């Protein structure tokens, strides 16, 4: 399939590193929601590859298909057309939580659990033993400069802190790819920029690739690549 892919879109992909070492490889990926008159064409034939250490901003107006595409690339949803593979990560079943993580716009922390316990959840679900999960969760909180609030409940945290806990939760497994869907959308500008600085510093320590859907031109401007989406069409990605 990968050889065929090179043939089919050799021109576009030739300027990027090889497809065989891609973390995520999309060729002609489309997503239509609903049936008949209620059909919504959310994504039209997207082709792209994500590699280690990529820093990619996915920008576009509300409704342009950013979330749809992130959900597909993370394996949360399946395309209705095209091919989506994870050449160096394996099958769709093996992606989450250890290899691919997502941070959503709202932090969605579990209210009765402390920050530390929230960060431990994906590790425990992934079969990591409790002691090791606690160690890795503390490390992730420290990476994101939250060591001191580990024992607080979500209701005791500011919006920026809660979103940083959600990022620590996503990073606890040291994933190969982090997808962030407008993670600063609910924060004021200064808090958003601080969160973004902390996130980039944390990722510096690993080879985790970052793909961030954002409206904020300042956030997009600090990434290495900017991919534009318009009415479900992913424009030239190189
Ligand atoms: P963005 O994240 O850029 O705002 P989305 O991917 O959320 O865009 O949405 C793309 C299009 O798909 C929009 O027209 C939206 O209304 C539609 N859409 C998204 N999710 C669904 C769904 N579950 N069912 C039907 N339509 C949807
Ligand atoms: Mg969205």
PDB file of C-alpha atoms and ligand atoms in Angstrom:
ATOM      1  CA  UNK A   1       0.000   0.000   0.000  1.00  0.00           C
ATOM      2  CA  UNK A   2       2.856   2.359   0.807  1.00  0.00           C
ATOM      3  CA  UNK A   3       4.541   1.771  -2.562  1.00  0.00           C
ATOM      4  CA  UNK A   4       1.257   2.461  -4.325  1.00  0.00           C
ATOM      5  CA  UNK A   5       0.920   5.588  -2.288  1.00  0.00           C
ATOM      6  CA  UNK A   6       4.304   6.885  -3.401  1.00  0.00           C
ATOM      7  CA  UNK A   7       3.264   6.321  -6.976  1.00  0.00           C
ATOM      8  CA  UNK A   8      -0.093   7.965  -6.540  1.00  0.00           C
ATOM      9  CA  UNK A   9       1.114  11.127  -4.835  1.00  0.00           C
ATOM     10  CA  UNK A  10       4.845  11.117  -5.442  1.00  0.00           C
ATOM     11  CA  UNK A  11       4.965  14.751  -6.393  1.00  0.00           C
ATOM     12  CA  UNK A  12       3.368  16.018  -3.241  1.00  0.00           C
ATOM     13  CA  UNK A  13       5.182  13.727  -0.825  1.00  0.00           C
ATOM     14  CA  UNK A  14       8.584  13.836  -2.489  1.00  0.00           C
ATOM     15  CA  UNK A  15       9.527  17.019  -0.660  1.00  0.00           C
ATOM     16  CA  UNK A  16       8.837  15.479   2.740  1.00  0.00           C
ATOM     17  CA  UNK A  17      10.787  12.690   4.503  1.00  0.00           C
ATOM     18  CA  UNK A  18       9.981   9.135   3.384  1.00  0.00           C
ATOM     19  CA  UNK A  19       6.503   7.746   3.807  1.00  0.00           C
ATOM     20  CA  UNK A  20       7.842   4.497   5.264  1.00  0.00           C
ATOM     21  CA  UNK A  21       9.036   6.288   8.415  1.00  0.00           C
ATOM     22  CA  UNK A  22       5.875   8.363   8.788  1.00  0.00           C
ATOM     23  CA  UNK A  23       3.971   8.205  12.052  1.00  0.00           C
ATOM     24  CA  UNK A  24       0.710   8.970  10.290  1.00  0.00           C
ATOM     25  CA  UNK A  25       0.064   8.650   6.569  1.00  0.00           C
ATOM     26  CA  UNK A  26      -3.154   9.877   4.968  1.00  0.00           C
ATOM     27  CA  UNK A  27      -3.935   9.383   1.324  1.00  0.00           C
ATOM     28  CA  UNK A  28      -7.131  10.711  -0.149  1.00  0.00           C
ATOM     29  CA  UNK A  29      -8.832  10.514   3.253  1.00  0.00           C
ATOM     30  CA  UNK A  30     -12.462  11.627   3.317  1.00  0.00           C
ATOM     31  CA  UNK A  31     -15.227  11.656   5.915  1.00  0.00           C
ATOM     32  CA  UNK A  32     -18.922  12.030   5.236  1.00  0.00           C
ATOM     33  CA  UNK A  33     -21.281  12.190   8.215  1.00  0.00           C
ATOM     34  CA  UNK A  34     -24.908  11.070   8.037  1.00  0.00           C
ATOM     35  CA  UNK A  35     -26.964   9.685   5.182  1.00  0.00           C
ATOM     36  CA  UNK A  36     -29.123  10.921   2.313  1.00  0.00           C
ATOM     37  CA  UNK A  37     -30.337  14.513   2.650  1.00  0.00           C
ATOM     38  CA  UNK A  38     -28.616  14.839   6.005  1.00  0.00           C
ATOM     39  CA  UNK A  39     -25.179  14.098   4.574  1.00  0.00           C
ATOM     40  CA  UNK A  40     -22.331  16.396   5.551  1.00  0.00           C
ATOM     41  CA  UNK A  41     -19.071  16.167   3.630  1.00  0.00           C
ATOM     42  CA  UNK A  42     -16.678  17.129   6.413  1.00  0.00           C
ATOM     43  CA  UNK A  43     -13.357  16.098   4.840  1.00  0.00           C
ATOM     44  CA  UNK A  44     -12.454  15.710   1.161  1.00  0.00           C
ATOM     45  CA  UNK A  45      -9.502  13.634   0.038  1.00  0.00           C
ATOM     46  CA  UNK A  46      -6.786  14.743   2.457  1.00  0.00           C
ATOM     47  CA  UNK A  47      -3.228  13.606   1.737  1.00  0.00           C
ATOM     48  CA  UNK A  48      -0.381  14.209   4.175  1.00  0.00           C
ATOM     49  CA  UNK A  49       2.284  12.577   6.339  1.00  0.00           C
ATOM     50  CA  UNK A  50       3.389  13.288   9.910  1.00  0.00           C
ATOM     51  CA  UNK A  51       6.948  12.570  11.015  1.00  0.00           C
ATOM     52  CA  UNK A  52       8.802  12.577  14.366  1.00  0.00           C
ATOM     53  CA  UNK A  53       9.411  16.098  15.724  1.00  0.00           C
ATOM     54  CA  UNK A  54       6.967  17.709  13.318  1.00  0.00           C
ATOM     55  CA  UNK A  55       5.354  20.864  14.668  1.00  0.00           C
ATOM     56  CA  UNK A  56       2.231  21.385  12.612  1.00  0.00           C
ATOM     57  CA  UNK A  57      -0.571  23.939  12.941  1.00  0.00           C
ATOM     58  CA  UNK A  58      -3.891  22.977  11.379  1.00  0.00           C
ATOM     59  CA  UNK A  59      -5.736  26.215  10.741  1.00  0.00           C
ATOM     60  CA  UNK A  60      -9.122  26.983   9.245  1.00  0.00           C
ATOM     61  CA  UNK A  61     -12.469  28.509  10.087  1.00  0.00           C
ATOM     62  CA  UNK A  62     -14.931  26.853  12.394  1.00  0.00           C
ATOM     63  CA  UNK A  63     -16.595  23.960  10.536  1.00  0.00           C
ATOM     64  CA  UNK A  64     -13.742  23.538   8.037  1.00  0.00           C
ATOM     65  CA  UNK A  65     -13.054  19.968   9.192  1.00  0.00           C
ATOM     66  CA  UNK A  66     -10.128  20.315  11.612  1.00  0.00           C
ATOM     67  CA  UNK A  67     -11.602  18.219  14.424  1.00  0.00           C
ATOM     68  CA  UNK A  68     -12.843  15.623  11.963  1.00  0.00           C
ATOM     69  CA  UNK A  69      -9.344  15.219  10.569  1.00  0.00           C
ATOM     70  CA  UNK A  70      -7.676  15.058  14.008  1.00  0.00           C
ATOM     71  CA  UNK A  71     -10.148  12.390  15.145  1.00  0.00           C
ATOM     72  CA  UNK A  72      -9.383  10.320  12.048  1.00  0.00           C
ATOM     73  CA  UNK A  73      -5.598  10.638  12.319  1.00  0.00           C
ATOM     74  CA  UNK A  74      -5.725   9.665  15.995  1.00  0.00           C
ATOM     75  CA  UNK A  75      -7.763   6.553  15.227  1.00  0.00           C
ATOM     76  CA  UNK A  76     -10.832   7.728  17.169  1.00  0.00           C
ATOM     77  CA  UNK A  77     -12.904   7.672  13.974  1.00  0.00           C
ATOM     78  CA  UNK A  78     -12.657   5.852  10.629  1.00  0.00           C
ATOM     79  CA  UNK A  79     -12.626   7.460   7.161  1.00  0.00           C
ATOM     80  CA  UNK A  80     -15.456   6.892   4.688  1.00  0.00           C
ATOM     81  CA  UNK A  81     -12.940   6.997   1.814  1.00  0.00           C
ATOM     82  CA  UNK A  82      -9.190   6.841   1.257  1.00  0.00           C
ATOM     83  CA  UNK A  83      -6.427   5.187   3.211  1.00  0.00           C
ATOM     84  CA  UNK A  84      -5.120   6.061   6.665  1.00  0.00           C
ATOM     85  CA  UNK A  85      -2.146   4.151   8.073  1.00  0.00           C
ATOM     86  CA  UNK A  86       0.406   4.499  10.857  1.00  0.00           C
ATOM     87  CA  UNK A  87       3.526   2.995   9.204  1.00  0.00           C
ATOM     88  CA  UNK A  88       5.826   3.116  12.223  1.00  0.00           C
ATOM     89  CA  UNK A  89       3.153   2.772  14.920  1.00  0.00           C
ATOM     90  CA  UNK A  90       1.224  -0.311  13.844  1.00  0.00           C
ATOM     91  CA  UNK A  91      -2.479  -1.004  13.532  1.00  0.00           C
ATOM     92  CA  UNK A  92      -5.296   1.302  14.586  1.00  0.00           C
ATOM     93  CA  UNK A  93      -5.956  -0.845  17.676  1.00  0.00           C
ATOM     94  CA  UNK A  94      -2.495  -0.248  19.068  1.00  0.00           C
ATOM     95  CA  UNK A  95      -2.430   3.562  18.893  1.00  0.00           C
ATOM     96  CA  UNK A  96      -4.033   4.796  22.092  1.00  0.00           C
ATOM     97  CA  UNK A  97      -3.200   5.537  24.810  1.00  0.00           C
ATOM     98  CA  UNK A  98       0.502   4.815  24.492  1.00  0.00           C
ATOM     99  CA  UNK A  99       1.424   6.071  21.014  1.00  0.00           C
ATOM    100  CA  UNK A 100      -1.102   8.748  20.167  1.00  0.00           C
ATOM    101  CA  UNK A 101      -2.820  11.183  22.532  1.00  0.00           C
ATOM    102  CA  UNK A 102      -5.382  13.902  22.058  1.00  0.00           C
ATOM    103  CA  UNK A 103      -6.036  17.059  24.067  1.00  0.00           C
ATOM    104  CA  UNK A 104      -9.469  18.589  23.518  1.00  0.00           C
ATOM    105  CA  UNK A 105     -10.661  22.169  23.866  1.00  0.00           C
ATOM    106  CA  UNK A 106     -12.193  21.486  27.291  1.00  0.00           C
ATOM    107  CA  UNK A 107      -9.890  19.728  29.783  1.00  0.00           C
ATOM    108  CA  UNK A 108     -12.557  17.134  30.765  1.00  0.00           C
ATOM    109  CA  UNK A 109     -10.941  16.083  34.037  1.00  0.00           C
ATOM    110  CA  UNK A 110     -12.752  13.644  36.299  1.00  0.00           C
ATOM    111  CA  UNK A 111     -14.121  15.755  39.169  1.00  0.00           C
ATOM    112  CA  UNK A 112     -13.692  13.363  42.126  1.00  0.00           C
ATOM    113  CA  UNK A 113     -10.044  12.638  41.291  1.00  0.00           C
ATOM    114  CA  UNK A 114      -6.980  14.734  42.072  1.00  0.00           C
ATOM    115  CA  UNK A 115      -4.796  16.146  39.307  1.00  0.00           C
ATOM    116  CA  UNK A 116      -2.302  13.335  39.855  1.00  0.00           C
ATOM    117  CA  UNK A 117      -5.015  10.646  39.733  1.00  0.00           C
ATOM    118  CA  UNK A 118      -6.425  12.161  36.521  1.00  0.00           C
ATOM    119  CA  UNK A 119      -2.993  11.941  34.896  1.00  0.00           C
ATOM    120  CA  UNK A 120      -2.601   8.337  36.096  1.00  0.00           C
ATOM    121  CA  UNK A 121      -5.833   7.147  34.425  1.00  0.00           C
ATOM    122  CA  UNK A 122      -4.549   6.395  30.907  1.00  0.00           C
ATOM    123  CA  UNK A 123      -1.495   4.655  32.344  1.00  0.00           C
ATOM    124  CA  UNK A 124      -3.647   2.437  34.576  1.00  0.00           C
ATOM    125  CA  UNK A 125      -6.001   1.710  31.669  1.00  0.00           C
ATOM    126  CA  UNK A 126      -2.962   0.774  29.605  1.00  0.00           C
ATOM    127  CA  UNK A 127      -1.936  -1.831  32.184  1.00  0.00           C
ATOM    128  CA  UNK A 128       0.906   0.065  33.880  1.00  0.00           C
ATOM    129  CA  UNK A 129       1.134  -0.899  37.564  1.00  0.00           C
ATOM    130  CA  UNK A 130       0.036   1.668  40.115  1.00  0.00           C
ATOM    131  CA  UNK A 131       3.457   2.547  41.472  1.00  0.00           C
ATOM    132  CA  UNK A 132       4.936   3.138  38.029  1.00  0.00           C
ATOM    133  CA  UNK A 133       1.791   5.018  36.921  1.00  0.00           C
ATOM    134  CA  UNK A 134       2.168   7.342  39.904  1.00  0.00           C
ATOM    135  CA  UNK A 135       5.826   7.967  39.130  1.00  0.00           C
ATOM    136  CA  UNK A 136       5.171   8.692  35.451  1.00  0.00           C
ATOM    137  CA  UNK A 137       2.185  10.915  36.300  1.00  0.00           C
ATOM    138  CA  UNK A 138       4.265  12.984  38.745  1.00  0.00           C
ATOM    139  CA  UNK A 139       6.963  13.325  36.123  1.00  0.00           C
ATOM    140  CA  UNK A 140       4.415  14.486  33.521  1.00  0.00           C
ATOM    141  CA  UNK A 141       2.994  17.062  35.942  1.00  0.00           C
ATOM    142  CA  UNK A 142       6.478  18.358  36.670  1.00  0.00           C
ATOM    143  CA  UNK A 143       7.248  18.512  32.956  1.00  0.00           C
ATOM    144  CA  UNK A 144       4.314  20.838  32.581  1.00  0.00           C
ATOM    145  CA  UNK A 145       5.279  22.831  35.722  1.00  0.00           C
ATOM    146  CA  UNK A 146       2.424  21.557  37.865  1.00  0.00           C
ATOM    147  CA  UNK A 147       4.241  19.453  40.439  1.00  0.00           C
ATOM    148  CA  UNK A 148       2.857  21.573  43.291  1.00  0.00           C
ATOM    149  CA  UNK A 149      -0.837  21.062  42.467  1.00  0.00           C
ATOM    150  CA  UNK A 150      -0.700  17.269  42.128  1.00  0.00           C
ATOM    151  CA  UNK A 151      -3.066  16.691  45.055  1.00  0.00           C
ATOM    152  CA  UNK A 152      -5.655  19.316  44.156  1.00  0.00           C
ATOM    153  CA  UNK A 153      -9.103  18.538  42.805  1.00  0.00           C
ATOM    154  CA  UNK A 154     -10.186  19.920  39.395  1.00  0.00           C
ATOM    155  CA  UNK A 155     -12.555  22.442  41.072  1.00  0.00           C
ATOM    156  CA  UNK A 156      -9.572  23.989  42.872  1.00  0.00           C
ATOM    157  CA  UNK A 157      -7.681  24.654  39.629  1.00  0.00           C
ATOM    158  CA  UNK A 158      -7.762  27.665  37.317  1.00  0.00           C
ATOM    159  CA  UNK A 159      -8.801  27.106  33.689  1.00  0.00           C
ATOM    160  CA  UNK A 160      -5.179  27.279  32.556  1.00  0.00           C
ATOM    161  CA  UNK A 161      -4.036  24.826  35.237  1.00  0.00           C
ATOM    162  CA  UNK A 162      -6.847  22.380  34.381  1.00  0.00           C
ATOM    163  CA  UNK A 163      -5.876  22.448  30.723  1.00  0.00           C
ATOM    164  CA  UNK A 164      -2.241  21.850  31.678  1.00  0.00           C
ATOM    165  CA  UNK A 165      -3.334  18.807  33.712  1.00  0.00           C
ATOM    166  CA  UNK A 166      -5.107  17.550  30.582  1.00  0.00           C
ATOM    167  CA  UNK A 167      -1.858  18.039  28.654  1.00  0.00           C
ATOM    168  CA  UNK A 168       0.129  16.229  31.351  1.00  0.00           C
ATOM    169  CA  UNK A 169      -2.405  13.380  31.099  1.00  0.00           C
ATOM    170  CA  UNK A 170      -1.834  13.251  27.345  1.00  0.00           C
ATOM    171  CA  UNK A 171       1.955  13.298  27.757  1.00  0.00           C
ATOM    172  CA  UNK A 172       2.226  10.798  30.608  1.00  0.00           C
ATOM    173  CA  UNK A 173       2.764   7.937  28.202  1.00  0.00           C
ATOM    174  CA  UNK A 174       5.327   9.921  26.190  1.00  0.00           C
ATOM    175  CA  UNK A 175       3.273   9.419  23.003  1.00  0.00           C
ATOM    176  CA  UNK A 176       4.836   9.581  19.558  1.00  0.00           C
ATOM    177  CA  UNK A 177       2.166  12.010  18.352  1.00  0.00           C
ATOM    178  CA  UNK A 178       0.140  14.540  20.306  1.00  0.00           C
ATOM    179  CA  UNK A 179      -2.970  15.971  18.652  1.00  0.00           C
ATOM    180  CA  UNK A 180      -4.314  19.102  20.311  1.00  0.00           C
ATOM    181  CA  UNK A 181      -7.738  20.359  19.238  1.00  0.00           C
ATOM    182  CA  UNK A 182      -7.888  24.103  19.978  1.00  0.00           C
ATOM    183  CA  UNK A 183      -6.456  23.455  23.447  1.00  0.00           C
ATOM    184  CA  UNK A 184      -6.137  27.155  24.234  1.00  0.00           C
ATOM    185  CA  UNK A 185      -9.612  28.057  22.922  1.00  0.00           C
ATOM    186  CA  UNK A 186     -11.117  28.683  26.357  1.00  0.00           C
ATOM    187  CA  UNK A 187      -8.189  30.591  27.832  1.00  0.00           C
ATOM    188  CA  UNK A 188      -7.261  34.269  27.803  1.00  0.00           C
ATOM    189  CA  UNK A 189      -4.387  35.216  25.561  1.00  0.00           C
ATOM    190  CA  UNK A 190      -1.598  35.451  28.149  1.00  0.00           C
ATOM    191  CA  UNK A 191      -2.593  32.128  29.755  1.00  0.00           C
ATOM    192  CA  UNK A 192      -2.830  30.512  26.320  1.00  0.00           C
ATOM    193  CA  UNK A 193       0.654  31.637  25.313  1.00  0.00           C
ATOM    194  CA  UNK A 194       2.134  30.469  28.614  1.00  0.00           C
ATOM    195  CA  UNK A 195       0.492  27.072  28.199  1.00  0.00           C
ATOM    196  CA  UNK A 196       1.844  26.843  24.696  1.00  0.00           C
ATOM    197  CA  UNK A 197       5.407  27.722  25.843  1.00  0.00           C
ATOM    198  CA  UNK A 198       5.250  25.056  28.546  1.00  0.00           C
ATOM    199  CA  UNK A 199       3.934  22.501  26.071  1.00  0.00           C
ATOM    200  CA  UNK A 200       6.665  23.173  23.531  1.00  0.00           C
ATOM    201  CA  UNK A 201       9.342  22.948  26.233  1.00  0.00           C
ATOM    202  CA  UNK A 202       7.890  19.624  27.421  1.00  0.00           C
ATOM    203  CA  UNK A 203       7.893  18.210  23.894  1.00  0.00           C
ATOM    204  CA  UNK A 204      11.462  19.361  23.374  1.00  0.00           C
ATOM    205  CA  UNK A 205      12.506  16.582  25.741  1.00  0.00           C
ATOM    206  CA  UNK A 206      10.985  13.877  23.526  1.00  0.00           C
ATOM    207  CA  UNK A 207      10.613  13.339  19.800  1.00  0.00           C
ATOM    208  CA  UNK A 208       6.837  13.647  20.082  1.00  0.00           C
ATOM    209  CA  UNK A 209       5.246  15.198  16.996  1.00  0.00           C
ATOM    210  CA  UNK A 210       2.642  17.891  17.654  1.00  0.00           C
ATOM    211  CA  UNK A 211      -0.363  18.707  15.488  1.00  0.00           C
ATOM    212  CA  UNK A 212      -2.418  21.557  16.873  1.00  0.00           C
ATOM    213  CA  UNK A 213      -5.727  22.804  15.482  1.00  0.00           C
ATOM    214  CA  UNK A 214      -5.881  26.483  16.251  1.00  0.00           C
ATOM    215  CA  UNK A 215      -7.560  29.765  15.385  1.00  0.00           C
ATOM    216  CA  UNK A 216      -4.723  31.747  16.913  1.00  0.00           C
ATOM    217  CA  UNK A 217      -2.266  33.120  14.320  1.00  0.00           C
ATOM    218  CA  UNK A 218       0.373  33.597  17.052  1.00  0.00           C
ATOM    219  CA  UNK A 219       0.212  29.908  17.959  1.00  0.00           C
ATOM    220  CA  UNK A 220       0.242  28.876  14.279  1.00  0.00           C
ATOM    221  CA  UNK A 221       3.190  31.184  13.603  1.00  0.00           C
ATOM    222  CA  UNK A 222       5.325  29.373  16.139  1.00  0.00           C
ATOM    223  CA  UNK A 223       4.953  25.999  14.461  1.00  0.00           C
ATOM    224  CA  UNK A 224       7.227  24.732  11.675  1.00  0.00           C
ATOM    225  CA  UNK A 225       4.437  23.854   9.248  1.00  0.00           C
ATOM    226  CA  UNK A 226       1.028  25.406   8.769  1.00  0.00           C
ATOM    227  CA  UNK A 227      -1.656  23.320   7.074  1.00  0.00           C
ATOM    228  CA  UNK A 228      -4.763  25.159   5.914  1.00  0.00           C
ATOM    229  CA  UNK A 229      -8.237  23.642   5.829  1.00  0.00           C
ATOM    230  CA  UNK A 230     -11.109  25.165   3.914  1.00  0.00           C
ATOM    231  CA  UNK A 231     -14.554  23.577   3.527  1.00  0.00           C
ATOM    232  CA  UNK A 232     -13.109  20.130   4.220  1.00  0.00           C
ATOM    233  CA  UNK A 233     -10.208  20.517   1.839  1.00  0.00           C
ATOM    234  CA  UNK A 234      -6.672  20.236   3.182  1.00  0.00           C
ATOM    235  CA  UNK A 235      -4.545  22.522   1.066  1.00  0.00           C
ATOM    236  CA  UNK A 236      -0.961  21.874  -0.010  1.00  0.00           C
ATOM    237  CA  UNK A 237       0.891  20.469   2.987  1.00  0.00           C
ATOM    238  CA  UNK A 238       4.538  20.909   2.020  1.00  0.00           C
TER     239      UNK A 238
HETATM  240  P1  LIG B   1     -13.820  22.303  12.816  1.00  0.00           P
HETATM  241  O1  LIG B   1     -13.176  21.472  13.850  1.00  0.00           O
HETATM  242  O2  LIG B   1     -12.884  22.881  11.801  1.00  0.00           O
HETATM  243  O3  LIG B   1     -14.688  23.367  13.420  1.00  0.00           O
HETATM  244  P2  LIG B   1     -15.449  19.925  12.314  1.00  0.00           P
HETATM  245  O4  LIG B   1     -14.541  18.855  11.883  1.00  0.00           O
HETATM  246  O5  LIG B   1     -15.941  19.899  13.717  1.00  0.00           O
HETATM  247  O6  LIG B   1     -14.799  21.345  11.953  1.00  0.00           O
HETATM  248  O7  LIG B   1     -16.747  19.915  11.392  1.00  0.00           O
HETATM  249  C1  LIG B   1     -16.679  19.834   9.973  1.00  0.00           C
HETATM  250  C2  LIG B   1     -18.107  19.742   9.433  1.00  0.00           C
HETATM  251  O8  LIG B   1     -18.666  18.492   9.798  1.00  0.00           O
HETATM  252  C3  LIG B   1     -19.049  20.814   9.958  1.00  0.00           C
HETATM  253  O9  LIG B   1     -19.952  21.135   8.927  1.00  0.00           O
HETATM  254  C4  LIG B   1     -19.747  20.106  11.101  1.00  0.00           C
HETATM  255  O10 LIG B   1     -21.018  20.663  11.323  1.00  0.00           O
HETATM  256  C5  LIG B   1     -19.848  18.688  10.577  1.00  0.00           C
HETATM  257  N1  LIG B   1     -19.835  17.654  11.631  1.00  0.00           N
HETATM  258  C6  LIG B   1     -18.864  17.453  12.567  1.00  0.00           C
HETATM  259  N2  LIG B   1     -19.151  16.400  13.338  1.00  0.00           N
HETATM  260  C7  LIG B   1     -20.339  15.912  12.884  1.00  0.00           C
HETATM  261  C8  LIG B   1     -21.164  14.807  13.257  1.00  0.00           C
HETATM  262  N3  LIG B   1     -20.824  13.976  14.261  1.00  0.00           N
HETATM  263  N4  LIG B   1     -22.308  14.607  12.560  1.00  0.00           N
HETATM  264  C9  LIG B   1     -22.667  15.416  11.542  1.00  0.00           C
HETATM  265  N5  LIG B   1     -21.926  16.472  11.133  1.00  0.00           N
HETATM  266  C10 LIG B   1     -20.778  16.712  11.790  1.00  0.00           C
HETATM  267 MG1  LIG B   2     -13.130  21.682  15.907  1.00  0.00          MG
END
